[in-house]
Amino acid sequence: MPIVVDIDVMLAKRKMSVGDLADRVGITPANLAVLKNGRAKAVRFATLAALCEVLKCQPGDLLRWEAEAEAEAAAGG
């Protein structure tokens, strides 16, 4: 998928764990892992807003578009 999720980058910058972020946002760690690992098909704006509020960032810090060929090359395919 050409949309790449960079939550792990922001977690590292904020020195925050997945569990802590999930608690503060109000979602399960499993659902956050699905989003973080790029397996989510959609994200609610309310969830995105909560992530941005907790991480003190903009949506573009968490999501970016990558051309399909670049995504396949990065995945080793």
PDB file of C-alpha atoms in Angstrom:
ATOM      1  CA  MET A   1       0.000   0.000   0.000  1.00  0.00           C
ATOM      2  CA  PRO A   2       1.436   3.396  -0.895  1.00  0.00           C
ATOM      3  CA  ILE A   3       0.452   5.007   2.432  1.00  0.00           C
ATOM      4  CA  VAL A   4       3.213   4.488   4.997  1.00  0.00           C
ATOM      5  CA  VAL A   5       2.538   4.867   8.722  1.00  0.00           C
ATOM      6  CA  ASP A   6       5.410   6.350  10.748  1.00  0.00           C
ATOM      7  CA  ILE A   7       3.994   6.014  14.262  1.00  0.00           C
ATOM      8  CA  ASP A   8       7.083   4.088  15.346  1.00  0.00           C
ATOM      9  CA  VAL A   9       9.266   7.068  14.374  1.00  0.00           C
ATOM     10  CA  MET A  10       7.186   9.430  16.518  1.00  0.00           C
ATOM     11  CA  LEU A  11       7.138   6.931  19.403  1.00  0.00           C
ATOM     12  CA  ALA A  12      10.937   6.813  19.336  1.00  0.00           C
ATOM     13  CA  LYS A  13      11.198  10.620  19.194  1.00  0.00           C
ATOM     14  CA  ARG A  14       8.816  10.950  22.143  1.00  0.00           C
ATOM     15  CA  LYS A  15      10.405   8.006  24.033  1.00  0.00           C
ATOM     16  CA  MET A  16       6.959   6.479  24.460  1.00  0.00           C
ATOM     17  CA  SER A  17       5.863   2.834  24.397  1.00  0.00           C
ATOM     18  CA  VAL A  18       3.078   1.421  22.239  1.00  0.00           C
ATOM     19  CA  GLY A  19       1.143   0.488  25.375  1.00  0.00           C
ATOM     20  CA  ASP A  20       1.438   3.979  26.831  1.00  0.00           C
ATOM     21  CA  LEU A  21       0.326   5.582  23.566  1.00  0.00           C
ATOM     22  CA  ALA A  22      -2.627   3.188  23.265  1.00  0.00           C
ATOM     23  CA  ASP A  23      -3.733   3.995  26.830  1.00  0.00           C
ATOM     24  CA  ARG A  24      -3.461   7.741  26.287  1.00  0.00           C
ATOM     25  CA  VAL A  25      -5.276   7.627  22.922  1.00  0.00           C
ATOM     26  CA  GLY A  26      -7.975   5.248  24.152  1.00  0.00           C
ATOM     27  CA  ILE A  27      -7.479   2.339  21.744  1.00  0.00           C
ATOM     28  CA  THR A  28      -6.266  -1.188  22.337  1.00  0.00           C
ATOM     29  CA  PRO A  29      -2.567  -1.966  21.913  1.00  0.00           C
ATOM     30  CA  ALA A  30      -3.582  -4.575  19.298  1.00  0.00           C
ATOM     31  CA  ASN A  31      -5.429  -1.974  17.205  1.00  0.00           C
ATOM     32  CA  LEU A  32      -2.529   0.443  17.530  1.00  0.00           C
ATOM     33  CA  ALA A  33      -0.152  -2.329  16.388  1.00  0.00           C
ATOM     34  CA  VAL A  34      -2.326  -2.952  13.301  1.00  0.00           C
ATOM     35  CA  LEU A  35      -2.109   0.746  12.442  1.00  0.00           C
ATOM     36  CA  LYS A  36       1.591   1.016  13.300  1.00  0.00           C
ATOM     37  CA  ASN A  37       2.523  -1.995  11.188  1.00  0.00           C
ATOM     38  CA  GLY A  38       0.671  -0.698   8.125  1.00  0.00           C
ATOM     39  CA  ARG A  39      -2.005  -3.407   8.128  1.00  0.00           C
ATOM     40  CA  ALA A  40      -4.932  -1.042   8.752  1.00  0.00           C
ATOM     41  CA  LYS A  41      -7.330  -0.385   5.879  1.00  0.00           C
ATOM     42  CA  ALA A  42      -8.601   2.863   7.394  1.00  0.00           C
ATOM     43  CA  VAL A  43      -8.145   5.221  10.326  1.00  0.00           C
ATOM     44  CA  ARG A  44     -10.831   7.382  11.891  1.00  0.00           C
ATOM     45  CA  PHE A  45     -10.131  11.097  11.959  1.00  0.00           C
ATOM     46  CA  ALA A  46     -10.921  11.068  15.685  1.00  0.00           C
ATOM     47  CA  THR A  47      -8.184   8.463  16.229  1.00  0.00           C
ATOM     48  CA  LEU A  48      -5.742  10.384  14.048  1.00  0.00           C
ATOM     49  CA  ALA A  49      -6.534  13.579  15.960  1.00  0.00           C
ATOM     50  CA  ALA A  50      -6.007  11.816  19.297  1.00  0.00           C
ATOM     51  CA  LEU A  51      -2.670  10.395  18.110  1.00  0.00           C
ATOM     52  CA  CYS A  52      -1.567  13.865  17.017  1.00  0.00           C
ATOM     53  CA  GLU A  53      -2.673  15.403  20.307  1.00  0.00           C
ATOM     54  CA  VAL A  54      -0.819  12.849  22.442  1.00  0.00           C
ATOM     55  CA  LEU A  55       2.303  12.828  20.251  1.00  0.00           C
ATOM     56  CA  LYS A  56       2.153  16.613  19.722  1.00  0.00           C
ATOM     57  CA  CYS A  57       2.560  16.309  15.969  1.00  0.00           C
ATOM     58  CA  GLN A  58       0.767  16.848  12.671  1.00  0.00           C
ATOM     59  CA  PRO A  59      -0.988  14.106  10.639  1.00  0.00           C
ATOM     60  CA  GLY A  60       1.786  14.370   8.056  1.00  0.00           C
ATOM     61  CA  ASP A  61       4.273  13.328  10.726  1.00  0.00           C
ATOM     62  CA  LEU A  62       2.411  10.016  11.049  1.00  0.00           C
ATOM     63  CA  LEU A  63       1.284   9.315   7.477  1.00  0.00           C
ATOM     64  CA  ARG A  64       3.075   9.699   4.154  1.00  0.00           C
ATOM     65  CA  TRP A  65       2.484   8.637   0.580  1.00  0.00           C
ATOM     66  CA  GLU A  66       5.086   6.534  -1.168  1.00  0.00           C
ATOM     67  CA  ALA A  67       4.929   5.506  -4.838  1.00  0.00           C
ATOM     68  CA  GLU A  68       4.023   1.832  -5.289  1.00  0.00           C
ATOM     69  CA  ALA A  69       7.422   0.993  -6.856  1.00  0.00           C
ATOM     70  CA  GLU A  70       9.255   2.630  -3.920  1.00  0.00           C
ATOM     71  CA  ALA A  71       7.135   0.729  -1.409  1.00  0.00           C
ATOM     72  CA  GLU A  72       7.845  -2.593  -3.123  1.00  0.00           C
ATOM     73  CA  ALA A  73      11.582  -1.851  -3.307  1.00  0.00           C
ATOM     74  CA  ALA A  74      11.666  -0.903   0.392  1.00  0.00           C
ATOM     75  CA  ALA A  75       9.866  -4.151   1.245  1.00  0.00           C
ATOM     76  CA  GLY A  76      12.399  -6.138  -0.765  1.00  0.00           C
ATOM     77  CA  GLY A  77       9.902  -7.152  -3.457  1.00  0.00           C
TER      78      GLY A  77
END
